[in-house]
CSV table of C-alpha atoms in Angstrom, one decimal:
chain,number,residue,atom,x,y,z
A,15,ASP,CA,115.4,86.2,104.3
A,16,SER,CA,113.3,88.0,101.6
A,17,GLY,CA,116.4,89.0,99.5
A,18,VAL,CA,115.5,92.7,99.8
A,19,THR,CA,118.2,94.7,101.5
A,20,GLN,CA,117.7,98.1,103.2
A,21,THR,CA,120.3,100.4,104.7
A,22,PRO,CA,120.7,101.8,107.2
A,23,LYS,CA,118.7,99.9,109.7
A,24,HIS,CA,118.4,102.9,112.0
A,25,LEU,CA,118.7,106.6,111.4
A,26,ILE,CA,118.5,109.4,114.0
A,27,THR,CA,118.5,113.0,112.9
A,28,ALA,CA,117.0,116.4,113.7
A,29,THR,CA,114.1,118.4,112.3
A,30,GLY,CA,114.9,120.2,109.1
A,31,GLN,CA,117.5,117.7,108.0
A,32,ARG,CA,117.6,115.5,104.9
A,33,VAL,CA,118.2,111.8,104.7
A,34,THR,CA,118.6,109.1,102.1
A,35,LEU,CA,117.3,105.6,102.5
A,36,ARG,CA,118.6,102.8,100.3
A,37,CYS,CA,117.1,99.6,98.9
A,38,SER,CA,118.4,96.8,96.9
A,39,PRO,CA,115.6,94.6,95.5
A,40,ARG,CA,115.6,90.8,95.2
A,41,SER,CA,117.7,89.5,92.3
A,42,GLY,CA,115.7,89.6,89.1
A,43,ASP,CA,112.9,91.9,90.5
A,44,LEU,CA,112.3,95.0,88.4
A,45,SER,CA,109.8,96.8,90.6
A,46,VAL,CA,110.6,98.6,93.9
A,47,TYR,CA,108.0,100.0,96.2
A,48,TRP,CA,108.4,102.3,99.2
A,49,TYR,CA,106.1,102.2,102.3
A,50,GLN,CA,105.9,104.2,105.5
A,51,GLN,CA,104.7,102.4,108.7
A,52,SER,CA,103.7,104.5,111.7
A,53,LEU,CA,101.8,103.6,114.8
A,54,ASP,CA,98.7,105.7,113.9
A,55,GLN,CA,98.7,105.2,110.1
A,56,GLY,CA,99.7,101.6,109.5
A,57,LEU,CA,101.4,100.7,106.3
A,58,GLN,CA,101.1,103.5,103.7
A,59,PHE,CA,102.1,103.1,100.1
A,60,LEU,CA,104.4,105.9,99.0
A,61,ILE,CA,105.7,105.2,95.5
A,62,GLN,CA,106.6,102.5,93.0
A,63,TYR,CA,109.3,102.3,90.4
A,64,TYR,CA,109.5,99.8,87.6
A,65,ASN,CA,112.7,99.3,85.6
A,66,GLY,CA,113.9,102.8,86.4
A,67,GLU,CA,110.6,104.7,85.8
A,68,GLU,CA,108.0,105.9,88.2
A,69,ARG,CA,105.0,103.6,88.0
A,70,ALA,CA,102.6,104.6,90.7
A,71,LYS,CA,102.3,107.2,93.4
A,72,GLY,CA,100.6,107.0,96.7
A,73,ASN,CA,100.5,109.2,99.8
A,74,ILE,CA,104.0,110.6,99.2
A,75,LEU,CA,104.7,114.1,100.5
A,76,GLU,CA,106.3,116.7,98.2
A,77,ARG,CA,109.2,116.8,100.6
A,78,PHE,CA,109.9,113.1,99.8
A,79,SER,CA,111.3,111.9,96.5
A,80,ALA,CA,112.6,108.6,95.2
A,81,GLN,CA,114.5,107.2,92.2
A,82,GLN,CA,115.5,103.8,90.8
A,83,PHE,CA,119.0,103.5,89.3
A,84,PRO,CA,120.1,101.4,86.3
A,85,ASP,CA,121.3,98.7,88.6
A,86,LEU,CA,117.7,98.7,90.0
A,87,HIS,CA,118.5,99.8,93.5
A,88,SER,CA,116.4,102.6,94.8
A,89,GLU,CA,116.8,105.5,97.1
A,90,LEU,CA,114.1,107.4,99.0
A,91,ASN,CA,115.1,111.0,99.9
A,92,LEU,CA,113.3,112.7,102.8
A,93,SER,CA,113.9,116.4,103.2
A,94,SER,CA,112.9,119.2,105.6
A,95,LEU,CA,112.2,116.5,108.1
A,96,GLU,CA,109.5,117.0,110.7
A,97,LEU,CA,108.8,115.1,114.0
A,98,GLY,CA,105.9,113.4,112.3
A,99,ASP,CA,108.2,111.8,109.8
A,100,SER,CA,109.5,109.4,112.5
A,101,ALA,CA,108.4,106.0,111.3
A,102,LEU,CA,109.6,102.7,109.8
A,103,TYR,CA,110.3,102.9,106.1
A,104,PHE,CA,110.0,99.7,104.1
A,105,CYS,CA,111.1,98.8,100.7
A,106,ALA,CA,109.5,96.0,98.8
A,107,SER,CA,110.2,94.5,95.4
A,108,SER,CA,108.4,92.3,92.9
A,109,LEU,CA,109.2,90.7,89.6
A,110,GLU,CA,107.0,92.8,87.3
A,111,GLY,CA,105.3,96.2,87.3
A,112,ALA,CA,101.7,95.0,87.9
A,113,ILE,CA,100.3,95.4,91.4
A,114,ARG,CA,98.6,92.0,91.5
A,115,GLN,CA,101.6,89.9,92.5
A,116,PRO,CA,103.4,89.3,95.8
A,117,GLN,CA,105.7,92.0,97.0
A,118,HIS,CA,108.7,91.0,99.1
A,119,PHE,CA,109.7,93.3,101.9
A,120,GLY,CA,113.0,94.3,103.4
A,121,ASP,CA,113.4,94.7,107.2
A,122,GLY,CA,113.0,98.4,107.0
A,123,THR,CA,114.8,101.6,108.1
A,124,ARG,CA,113.7,103.0,111.4
A,125,LEU,CA,113.9,106.8,111.2
A,126,SER,CA,113.8,108.9,114.4
A,127,ILE,CA,113.5,112.6,114.3
A,128,LEU,CA,114.6,114.5,117.4
B,5,GLY,CA,89.3,106.3,99.2
B,6,GLU,CA,89.9,102.6,99.3
B,7,SER,CA,90.2,101.1,102.8
B,8,VAL,CA,90.9,97.7,104.3
B,9,GLY,CA,90.1,97.1,107.9
B,10,LEU,CA,90.5,94.6,110.6
B,11,HIS,CA,88.1,94.4,113.5
B,12,LEU,CA,90.1,92.4,116.1
B,13,PRO,CA,93.3,94.1,117.1
B,14,THR,CA,94.5,91.1,119.2
B,15,LEU,CA,93.7,87.4,119.0
B,16,SER,CA,94.9,85.0,121.6
B,17,VAL,CA,94.8,81.2,120.9
B,18,GLN,CA,96.1,78.1,122.5
B,19,GLU,CA,99.0,76.3,120.9
B,20,GLY,CA,97.7,73.6,118.6
B,21,ASP,CA,94.3,75.2,118.1
B,22,ASN,CA,93.2,76.7,114.8
B,23,SER,CA,93.3,80.5,114.3
B,24,ILE,CA,91.0,82.6,112.2
B,25,ILE,CA,91.9,86.2,111.4
B,26,ASN,CA,89.3,88.3,109.7
B,27,CYS,CA,89.5,91.3,107.3
B,28,ALA,CA,86.8,93.5,105.8
B,29,TYR,CA,87.5,95.4,102.6
B,30,SER,CA,85.5,98.3,101.1
B,31,ASN,CA,86.4,98.4,97.4
B,32,SER,CA,84.2,96.0,95.5
B,33,ALA,CA,86.4,96.4,92.5
B,34,SER,CA,89.5,94.9,94.2
B,35,ASP,CA,90.4,91.7,92.6
B,36,TYR,CA,93.6,90.6,94.4
B,37,PHE,CA,94.2,90.1,98.1
B,38,ILE,CA,97.3,89.2,100.1
B,39,TRP,CA,98.0,88.2,103.6
B,40,TYR,CA,101.3,89.2,105.3
B,41,LYS,CA,102.9,88.3,108.6
B,42,GLN,CA,105.1,90.7,110.4
B,43,GLU,CA,107.3,89.7,113.3
B,44,SER,CA,108.8,92.2,115.7
B,45,GLY,CA,111.7,94.0,114.1
B,46,LYS,CA,111.1,92.5,110.7
B,47,GLY,CA,109.4,93.5,107.5
B,48,PRO,CA,106.1,92.0,106.3
B,49,GLN,CA,106.5,88.5,105.1
B,50,PHE,CA,104.2,87.2,102.3
B,51,ILE,CA,102.0,84.3,103.4
B,52,ILE,CA,99.4,83.7,100.7
B,53,ASP,CA,97.4,85.5,98.0
B,54,ILE,CA,94.1,85.0,96.3
B,55,ARG,CA,92.4,86.4,93.2
B,56,SER,CA,88.8,87.4,93.1
B,57,ASN,CA,87.9,84.5,90.7
B,58,MET,CA,88.6,82.1,93.6
B,59,ASP,CA,86.8,81.6,96.9
B,60,LYS,CA,89.4,79.6,98.7
B,61,ARG,CA,93.1,78.9,98.4
B,62,GLN,CA,95.3,76.7,100.6
B,63,GLY,CA,98.9,76.8,101.5
B,64,GLN,CA,101.0,75.0,104.0
B,65,ARG,CA,98.9,75.1,107.2
B,66,VAL,CA,97.1,78.3,106.0
B,67,THR,CA,93.9,78.8,104.1
B,68,VAL,CA,92.5,82.1,102.8
B,69,LEU,CA,88.8,82.4,102.2
B,70,LEU,CA,87.2,85.2,100.1
B,71,ASN,CA,83.6,86.2,100.3
B,72,LYS,CA,83.0,88.8,97.7
B,73,THR,CA,79.3,89.1,98.5
B,74,VAL,CA,80.1,90.6,101.9
B,75,LYS,CA,83.6,91.8,101.1
B,76,HIS,CA,85.2,89.7,103.7
B,77,LEU,CA,88.6,87.9,103.7
B,78,SER,CA,89.8,85.5,106.3
B,79,LEU,CA,93.1,83.7,107.1
B,80,GLN,CA,92.9,80.4,108.8
B,81,ILE,CA,96.0,78.9,110.4
B,82,ALA,CA,95.8,75.3,111.3
B,83,ALA,CA,97.5,73.9,114.5
B,84,THR,CA,98.8,77.3,115.5
B,85,GLN,CA,102.4,77.2,116.8
B,86,PRO,CA,104.4,79.7,119.0
B,87,GLY,CA,106.2,80.8,115.8
B,88,ASP,CA,103.0,82.0,114.4
B,89,SER,CA,102.9,84.8,116.9
B,90,ALA,CA,103.0,88.0,114.9
B,91,VAL,CA,100.9,90.8,113.5
B,92,TYR,CA,98.9,89.8,110.4
B,93,PHE,CA,97.9,92.2,107.7
B,94,CYS,CA,95.5,91.8,104.8
B,95,ALA,CA,96.0,93.9,101.7
B,96,GLU,CA,93.8,94.6,98.7
B,97,ALA,CA,94.9,95.6,95.2
B,98,GLY,CA,93.0,98.4,93.6
B,99,ASN,CA,95.2,101.1,92.0
B,100,MET,CA,97.8,100.3,94.7
B,101,LEU,CA,98.2,97.8,97.5
B,102,THR,CA,96.2,99.0,100.5
B,103,PHE,CA,96.9,97.4,103.9
B,104,GLY,CA,94.6,96.9,106.8
B,105,GLY,CA,95.5,97.9,110.3
B,106,GLY,CA,96.7,94.5,111.4
B,107,THR,CA,95.8,91.9,114.0
B,108,ARG,CA,98.2,90.7,116.6
B,109,LEU,CA,98.1,86.9,117.1
B,110,MET,CA,99.4,85.6,120.4
B,111,VAL,CA,99.9,81.9,120.9
B,112,LYS,CA,99.7,80.6,124.4
B,113,PRO,CA,101.8,77.5,125.2
């Protein structure tokens, strides 16, 4: 058990809808990262938050947004969903803001767009 | 952009043998590398990391080797067990953590 909790485990919705994925980092970790894993793209970094502030941005679409709250949990919001957004979404956390340290992953949210 | 790649999508080994999983990276400026293991239905699990000022690092039954000259990284698993069956990813740290495509390790009993 990594200590990172993601909810829900599965989400099924339709095109055009909006969903929110939630992540609770390991106790004591200040950074939260979001990744998308699809069959044809592998693990793609989306965005990082450190202590409530956006720290780094990767291949995140404008339809997607995230935030980290004062209690350090994070939410990833996906809107105007398209079939291609179907994927596994992982959250990871680490102690500090620097990239060069192990990130610990949750077990993901599987998003299916019908 | 930066890219990390794996050449062998599937590696099949006999239980008890040693496994070697290889990874090539393209960004010569990367100075930190990680190996992750992902089992079915789970998130990636940290195995071992190495910084570019080292050539080799050992963990419990695992060794990571880094060859900066040819930009190559390998993960060696000693005495491979059925529980080692999973997909293994390497990742490099540049501006962000960039993951390779993964290698599936299958352990035959």
